[in-house]
Amino acid sequence: GICALLLIATVTLNPATAAAAQNDKDATGEQVYPPLWDIVPENLLNFPVKGNKIVIDPWNYRERLGVYKSLLNSSAKYFTNFGSQNFGNILWGLPLQHGWQFRTGRLADPSSVTSCGYEDGDLCISVRSWWSCMNYYLAVIPFLGAVEAGLFREVPYEIELLPPEERRDDFCYSVADCRSRIPELMDKWKAYFEEKAVGPETFSSFILDDALHYMWKAHVASIAYALPKFQDSLRYLPDPEANFGEDWANAVDFIAATHFCTDLQTTNNFQLFLPQRMLVEGDALPSISGFSPQQNRVLLSMRALHKANKLTGGLLLKLWKKAMSTEAGRQIGRKLIEDLASG
């Protein structure tokens, strides 16, 4: 299992392969940002205001992505020391994952009961999509945690999220609603934003590793809460895609323990080796047609890591977390990954 984890890290963080692929993307001007990034709302005041409330439809790709853009823009001041144009902001991982899901068709209705997500220019996000429901807890909940922490204190309106047509009870729609229904999860996201949102005098003392600690703690908590809630949605997916979804959720726990940096470039490098389409019946590892050798190896490694962790009853993850529980341990882990990547 540890070997599988290191294989994932070696492939995804290999400087030569990642740099080559990144250069290709930069040359075309595509995929560096999530799809439609230039036309989503820049801040909360760009959303409709009705009855003294800002109303957001998180089941529309453009509006959910606008929530992420508002978060990035409002938190940019904390990351000025980590690169220009807010590229060093560790919240980039969230909208980039969402953009990958949209680009690869993972937000459309997999049950085919509705046409949501299938028509040209359709920005509908389906509540029947396992990926979109999981992502809700990595989009709306972080956002409302930021609202509660005071990141948008200059906005003079309450925030209200519109519900989906189905499964309304599986989501919350305002700070008060989420605070009453999922207080522990709200606490974790609020803690991440409060760690930095206490005043401009602390900007210079911002510690990236601390921010990554709080961000990943909240991130894995969101997945842990949503995973059993939407287990039944996996039935809509082909078996290879459903397996990959669960493998992905498991791998996040291991990646989180290393305080993996989720800035713009690092996340883009990582996502190059994720599947660029939905997996379908007949896709068999390690030789899925149309996938690069690296993509096949990453998927195979995630599968092996998940199986090994299940086989040990979660002991593998516990041992990994223990090894990564100190800064010294994480430095050793990162150094090991770097050595493997450099050959």
Short mmCIF file of C-alpha atoms in Angstrom, two decimals:
data_model
loop_
_atom_site.label_atom_id
_atom_site.label_comp_id
_atom_site.label_asym_id
_atom_site.label_seq_id
_atom_site.Cartn_x
_atom_site.Cartn_y
_atom_site.Cartn_z
CA GLY A 1 0.00 0.00 0.00
CA ILE A 2 2.81 2.42 0.84
CA CYS A 3 4.45 1.51 -2.47
CA ALA A 4 1.19 2.28 -4.24
CA LEU A 5 1.02 5.69 -2.59
CA LEU A 6 4.58 6.47 -3.55
CA LEU A 7 3.90 5.36 -7.11
CA ILE A 8 1.04 7.86 -7.31
CA ALA A 9 3.31 10.57 -5.99
CA THR A 10 6.16 9.60 -8.32
CA VAL A 11 4.01 9.70 -11.44
CA THR A 12 2.06 12.82 -10.60
CA LEU A 13 4.93 14.85 -9.25
CA ASN A 14 7.62 13.76 -11.71
CA PRO A 15 9.18 17.06 -12.84
CA ALA A 16 9.80 16.00 -16.45
CA THR A 17 6.37 14.58 -17.26
CA ALA A 18 4.45 17.22 -15.35
CA ALA A 19 6.43 20.11 -16.82
CA ALA A 20 6.01 18.81 -20.38
CA ALA A 21 2.28 18.44 -19.98
CA GLN A 22 1.98 21.81 -18.27
CA ASN A 23 3.81 23.46 -21.15
CA ASP A 24 1.36 21.92 -23.60
CA LYS A 25 -1.55 23.36 -21.69
CA ASP A 26 0.02 26.79 -21.39
CA ALA A 27 0.74 26.84 -25.12
CA THR A 28 -2.91 26.28 -25.99
CA GLY A 29 -4.22 28.50 -23.22
CA GLU A 30 -6.63 25.74 -22.19
CA GLN A 31 -7.24 23.90 -18.94
CA VAL A 32 -4.98 26.09 -16.81
CA TYR A 33 -8.20 27.44 -15.29
CA PRO A 34 -11.50 25.62 -14.87
CA PRO A 35 -13.83 25.78 -17.91
CA LEU A 36 -15.69 29.12 -18.24
CA TRP A 37 -13.55 30.70 -15.50
CA ASP A 38 -13.56 34.09 -17.26
CA ILE A 39 -17.35 34.39 -17.31
CA VAL A 40 -18.28 33.34 -13.76
CA PRO A 41 -19.16 35.90 -11.06
CA GLU A 42 -16.06 37.63 -9.67
CA ASN A 43 -17.55 38.28 -6.23
CA LEU A 44 -20.74 37.85 -4.25
CA LEU A 45 -22.21 41.16 -5.40
CA ASN A 46 -22.29 39.77 -8.96
CA PHE A 47 -24.97 37.27 -7.91
CA PRO A 48 -28.69 38.17 -7.93
CA VAL A 49 -30.04 39.95 -4.85
CA LYS A 50 -33.64 39.16 -3.91
CA GLY A 51 -35.38 40.31 -0.75
CA ASN A 52 -32.12 41.51 0.84
CA LYS A 53 -30.50 38.13 0.17
CA ILE A 54 -27.85 37.04 -2.31
CA VAL A 55 -29.35 34.01 -4.02
CA ILE A 56 -27.00 31.41 -5.51
CA ASP A 57 -27.92 28.30 -7.48
CA PRO A 58 -25.22 25.72 -6.65
CA TRP A 59 -26.79 23.30 -9.17
CA ASN A 60 -25.62 25.53 -12.00
CA TYR A 61 -21.96 25.05 -12.90
CA ARG A 62 -21.34 28.74 -13.55
CA GLU A 63 -22.75 29.76 -10.17
CA ARG A 64 -21.03 27.03 -8.15
CA LEU A 65 -17.77 27.97 -9.85
CA GLY A 66 -18.54 31.61 -9.01
CA VAL A 67 -18.66 30.64 -5.34
CA TYR A 68 -15.12 29.30 -5.69
CA LYS A 69 -13.96 32.42 -7.52
CA SER A 70 -15.39 34.60 -4.76
CA LEU A 71 -13.49 32.53 -2.19
CA LEU A 72 -10.24 32.81 -4.13
CA ASN A 73 -10.55 36.55 -4.70
CA SER A 74 -11.51 37.30 -1.10
CA SER A 75 -8.64 35.21 0.30
CA ALA A 76 -6.01 36.42 -2.19
CA LYS A 77 -4.54 38.91 0.30
CA TYR A 78 -3.29 36.04 2.46
CA PHE A 79 -1.22 34.52 -0.34
CA THR A 80 0.65 37.53 -1.73
CA ASN A 81 3.94 36.06 -0.53
CA PHE A 82 3.37 32.81 -2.41
CA GLY A 83 3.39 33.97 -6.02
CA SER A 84 1.79 36.56 -8.26
CA GLN A 85 -1.81 36.65 -9.49
CA ASN A 86 -2.97 34.56 -6.53
CA PHE A 87 -1.45 31.43 -8.10
CA GLY A 88 -0.12 30.33 -4.70
CA ASN A 89 -3.58 30.23 -3.09
CA ILE A 90 -4.14 26.71 -1.77
CA LEU A 91 -7.88 26.94 -2.43
CA TRP A 92 -7.17 26.44 -6.16
CA GLY A 93 -7.46 22.69 -5.65
CA LEU A 94 -11.21 22.96 -5.09
CA PRO A 95 -12.34 24.80 -8.27
CA LEU A 96 -9.80 22.93 -10.39
CA GLN A 97 -11.24 19.60 -9.23
CA HIS A 98 -14.73 20.92 -9.95
CA GLY A 99 -13.63 22.03 -13.41
CA TRP A 100 -12.13 18.60 -14.09
CA GLN A 101 -15.43 17.00 -13.07
CA PHE A 102 -17.36 19.31 -15.40
CA ARG A 103 -14.94 18.88 -18.30
CA THR A 104 -15.04 15.08 -18.07
CA GLY A 105 -18.83 14.81 -17.83
CA ARG A 106 -18.93 13.74 -14.22
CA LEU A 107 -21.51 16.36 -13.19
CA ALA A 108 -24.15 15.24 -15.69
CA ASP A 109 -27.03 12.91 -14.81
CA PRO A 110 -25.54 9.38 -14.94
CA SER A 111 -28.98 7.79 -14.63
CA SER A 112 -30.07 9.32 -17.97
CA VAL A 113 -33.48 10.00 -16.43
CA THR A 114 -33.00 13.69 -17.19
CA SER A 115 -31.00 15.58 -19.83
CA CYS A 116 -29.12 17.54 -17.14
CA GLY A 117 -25.58 18.19 -18.29
CA TYR A 118 -25.88 16.68 -21.76
CA GLU A 119 -27.08 19.45 -24.05
CA ASP A 120 -24.66 21.88 -25.70
CA GLY A 121 -23.98 24.77 -23.37
CA ASP A 122 -25.90 23.09 -20.56
CA LEU A 123 -24.51 24.20 -17.19
CA CYS A 124 -26.86 21.99 -15.18
CA ILE A 125 -25.30 20.03 -12.31
CA SER A 126 -27.24 16.86 -11.57
CA VAL A 127 -28.18 15.89 -8.02
CA ARG A 128 -28.04 12.29 -9.26
CA SER A 129 -24.32 12.65 -9.93
CA TRP A 130 -22.23 11.15 -7.14
CA TRP A 131 -19.41 13.53 -8.01
CA SER A 132 -21.60 16.63 -7.87
CA CYS A 133 -23.08 15.68 -4.49
CA MET A 134 -19.65 14.96 -3.02
CA ASN A 135 -18.43 18.26 -4.46
CA TYR A 136 -21.31 20.16 -2.80
CA TYR A 137 -19.63 19.46 0.52
CA LEU A 138 -16.35 20.78 -0.89
CA ALA A 139 -17.95 23.92 -2.35
CA VAL A 140 -20.98 25.19 -0.46
CA ILE A 141 -19.80 24.11 3.00
CA PRO A 142 -16.34 25.74 2.68
CA PHE A 143 -18.04 28.84 1.31
CA LEU A 144 -20.55 29.10 4.16
CA GLY A 145 -17.75 28.40 6.63
CA ALA A 146 -15.92 31.39 5.16
CA VAL A 147 -19.07 33.51 5.42
CA GLU A 148 -19.44 32.56 9.08
CA ALA A 149 -15.76 33.29 9.71
CA GLY A 150 -16.21 36.83 8.39
CA LEU A 151 -14.34 36.57 5.09
CA PHE A 152 -17.17 38.47 3.39
CA ARG A 153 -18.01 40.83 6.22
CA GLU A 154 -18.21 43.77 3.80
CA VAL A 155 -21.17 42.17 1.95
CA PRO A 156 -24.38 43.66 3.38
CA TYR A 157 -26.65 40.74 2.52
CA GLU A 158 -27.48 37.28 3.81
CA ILE A 159 -26.60 34.31 1.63
CA GLU A 160 -29.13 31.74 0.47
CA LEU A 161 -28.49 28.66 -1.68
CA LEU A 162 -31.22 27.18 -3.86
CA PRO A 163 -32.14 23.51 -3.30
CA PRO A 164 -32.06 20.77 -5.95
CA GLU A 165 -35.24 19.20 -7.28
CA GLU A 166 -34.52 15.94 -5.45
CA ARG A 167 -32.85 14.94 -2.16
CA ARG A 168 -33.39 18.34 -0.57
CA ASP A 169 -32.84 16.98 2.93
CA ASP A 170 -29.31 15.86 2.04
CA PHE A 171 -28.05 19.44 1.76
CA CYS A 172 -28.14 22.68 3.74
CA TYR A 173 -28.64 26.11 2.26
CA SER A 174 -27.52 28.91 4.58
CA VAL A 175 -25.08 29.56 7.40
CA ALA A 176 -27.82 29.09 10.01
CA ASP A 177 -29.14 25.95 8.33
CA CYS A 178 -25.72 24.32 8.03
CA ARG A 179 -24.72 25.46 11.52
CA SER A 180 -27.74 23.67 13.01
CA ARG A 181 -27.40 20.50 10.89
CA ILE A 182 -23.65 19.91 10.49
CA PRO A 183 -21.98 21.98 13.24
CA GLU A 184 -18.78 19.94 13.43
CA LEU A 185 -18.14 20.18 9.71
CA MET A 186 -18.88 23.91 9.73
CA ASP A 187 -16.45 24.29 12.62
CA LYS A 188 -13.63 22.74 10.61
CA TRP A 189 -14.08 25.00 7.59
CA LYS A 190 -14.63 28.03 9.78
CA ALA A 191 -11.38 27.19 11.60
CA TYR A 192 -9.48 27.20 8.31
CA PHE A 193 -10.68 30.68 7.39
CA GLU A 194 -10.37 32.04 10.93
CA GLU A 195 -6.77 30.91 11.01
CA LYS A 196 -6.02 33.70 8.53
CA ALA A 197 -8.97 36.08 8.69
CA VAL A 198 -8.13 37.75 11.98
CA GLY A 199 -6.66 40.95 10.58
CA PRO A 200 -4.11 42.38 8.16
CA GLU A 201 -1.47 42.62 10.86
CA THR A 202 -1.08 38.84 10.69
CA PHE A 203 -0.50 38.59 6.94
CA SER A 204 3.27 38.69 7.30
CA SER A 205 3.25 35.84 9.82
CA PHE A 206 1.15 33.55 7.64
CA ILE A 207 2.52 29.99 7.75
CA LEU A 208 1.63 27.90 4.71
CA ASP A 209 1.97 24.54 6.46
CA ASP A 210 -0.50 25.62 9.14
CA ALA A 211 -2.98 26.69 6.48
CA LEU A 212 -2.57 23.36 4.67
CA HIS A 213 -3.17 21.54 7.96
CA TYR A 214 -6.50 23.28 8.57
CA MET A 215 -7.57 23.10 4.93
CA TRP A 216 -6.88 19.37 4.59
CA LYS A 217 -8.48 18.64 7.96
CA ALA A 218 -11.69 20.26 6.73
CA HIS A 219 -11.37 18.71 3.28
CA VAL A 220 -11.20 15.11 4.51
CA ALA A 221 -13.99 15.82 7.00
CA SER A 222 -16.25 16.92 4.13
CA ILE A 223 -15.53 13.73 2.21
CA ALA A 224 -15.97 11.54 5.29
CA TYR A 225 -19.37 13.10 5.96
CA ALA A 226 -20.60 12.96 2.36
CA LEU A 227 -19.28 9.51 1.42
CA PRO A 228 -21.86 7.39 3.31
CA LYS A 229 -24.64 9.88 2.56
CA PHE A 230 -24.26 9.45 -1.20
CA GLN A 231 -23.19 5.81 -1.32
CA ASP A 232 -26.45 4.96 -3.06
CA SER A 233 -25.63 7.35 -5.92
CA LEU A 234 -22.77 5.09 -6.99
CA ARG A 235 -25.36 2.68 -8.40
CA TYR A 236 -25.90 5.06 -11.31
CA LEU A 237 -22.26 4.74 -12.37
CA PRO A 238 -20.57 1.97 -14.35
CA ASP A 239 -18.60 -0.28 -12.01
CA PRO A 240 -15.17 0.99 -13.14
CA GLU A 241 -16.22 4.61 -12.51
CA ALA A 242 -17.82 3.78 -9.15
CA ASN A 243 -14.63 1.97 -8.09
CA PHE A 244 -12.54 4.92 -9.19
CA GLY A 245 -14.72 7.31 -7.18
CA GLU A 246 -14.18 5.31 -4.00
CA ASP A 247 -10.47 4.93 -4.79
CA TRP A 248 -10.25 8.71 -5.22
CA ALA A 249 -11.93 9.36 -1.86
CA ASN A 250 -9.52 6.95 -0.14
CA ALA A 251 -6.45 8.44 -1.83
CA VAL A 252 -7.37 11.93 -0.63
CA ASP A 253 -6.86 10.79 2.98
CA PHE A 254 -3.29 9.74 2.21
CA ILE A 255 -2.50 12.83 0.16
CA ALA A 256 -3.96 15.10 2.86
CA ALA A 257 -1.62 13.70 5.50
CA THR A 258 1.40 14.97 3.55
CA HIS A 259 0.00 18.53 3.45
CA PHE A 260 0.06 18.34 -0.34
CA CYS A 261 0.11 21.89 -1.69
CA THR A 262 -3.01 22.63 -3.72
CA ASP A 263 -1.92 25.80 -5.47
CA LEU A 264 -2.70 26.41 -9.15
CA GLN A 265 0.29 24.78 -10.82
CA THR A 266 0.70 21.84 -8.45
CA THR A 267 -2.97 20.92 -8.71
CA ASN A 268 -2.89 21.20 -12.50
CA ASN A 269 0.16 18.94 -12.62
CA PHE A 270 -1.63 16.39 -10.46
CA GLN A 271 -4.82 16.43 -12.52
CA LEU A 272 -3.00 15.69 -15.77
CA PHE A 273 -2.93 12.06 -14.71
CA LEU A 274 -6.56 11.73 -13.69
CA PRO A 275 -8.95 10.14 -16.23
CA GLN A 276 -10.12 12.69 -18.78
CA ARG A 277 -13.42 10.90 -19.36
CA MET A 278 -15.86 8.78 -17.39
CA LEU A 279 -14.81 5.16 -16.97
CA VAL A 280 -17.20 2.73 -18.65
CA GLU A 281 -17.92 -0.99 -18.60
CA GLY A 282 -15.04 -2.80 -20.23
CA ASP A 283 -12.38 -0.39 -18.96
CA ALA A 284 -9.86 -2.70 -17.33
CA LEU A 285 -6.71 -1.68 -15.52
CA PRO A 286 -3.87 -1.35 -16.29
CA SER A 287 -4.60 -0.94 -19.99
CA ILE A 288 -7.64 1.31 -20.42
CA SER A 289 -7.91 2.29 -24.06
CA GLY A 290 -7.11 5.92 -24.81
CA PHE A 291 -5.48 6.53 -21.43
CA SER A 292 -1.79 7.36 -21.18
CA PRO A 293 0.52 4.89 -19.42
CA GLN A 294 0.78 7.38 -16.54
CA GLN A 295 -3.00 7.63 -16.20
CA ASN A 296 -3.34 3.86 -16.17
CA ARG A 297 -0.59 3.58 -13.56
CA VAL A 298 -2.15 6.22 -11.32
CA LEU A 299 -5.56 4.54 -11.46
CA LEU A 300 -3.99 1.15 -10.77
CA SER A 301 -2.03 2.59 -7.86
CA MET A 302 -5.14 4.20 -6.35
CA ARG A 303 -6.97 0.88 -6.67
CA ALA A 304 -4.11 -1.00 -4.97
CA LEU A 305 -3.87 1.59 -2.20
CA HIS A 306 -7.61 1.38 -1.50
CA LYS A 307 -7.57 -2.42 -1.44
CA ALA A 308 -4.55 -2.50 0.85
CA ASN A 309 -6.12 -0.02 3.26
CA LYS A 310 -9.36 -2.04 3.36
CA LEU A 311 -7.45 -5.28 3.81
CA THR A 312 -5.69 -3.86 6.87
CA GLY A 313 -8.90 -2.43 8.30
CA GLY A 314 -7.62 1.11 7.89
CA LEU A 315 -4.34 0.38 9.66
CA LEU A 316 -2.34 1.45 6.63
CA LEU A 317 -3.83 4.94 6.77
CA LYS A 318 -3.31 5.15 10.53
CA LEU A 319 0.37 4.26 10.14
CA TRP A 320 0.77 6.77 7.33
CA LYS A 321 -0.90 9.53 9.36
CA LYS A 322 1.36 8.75 12.30
CA ALA A 323 4.42 9.00 10.07
CA MET A 324 3.17 12.32 8.69
CA SER A 325 2.01 13.77 12.04
CA THR A 326 5.03 16.04 12.51
CA GLU A 327 6.68 18.56 10.24
CA ALA A 328 9.86 16.50 10.40
CA GLY A 329 7.94 13.43 9.29
CA ARG A 330 6.30 15.30 6.42
CA GLN A 331 9.68 16.64 5.33
CA ILE A 332 11.05 13.09 5.26
CA GLY A 333 8.02 11.95 3.29
CA ARG A 334 8.37 14.77 0.80
CA LYS A 335 12.10 14.15 0.46
CA LEU A 336 11.42 10.47 -0.24
CA ILE A 337 8.93 11.43 -2.94
CA GLU A 338 11.40 13.89 -4.46
CA ASP A 339 14.14 11.24 -4.52
CA LEU A 340 11.84 8.77 -6.24
CA ALA A 341 10.73 11.38 -8.76
CA SER A 342 14.31 12.30 -9.60
CA GLY A 343 15.24 8.65 -10.13
#
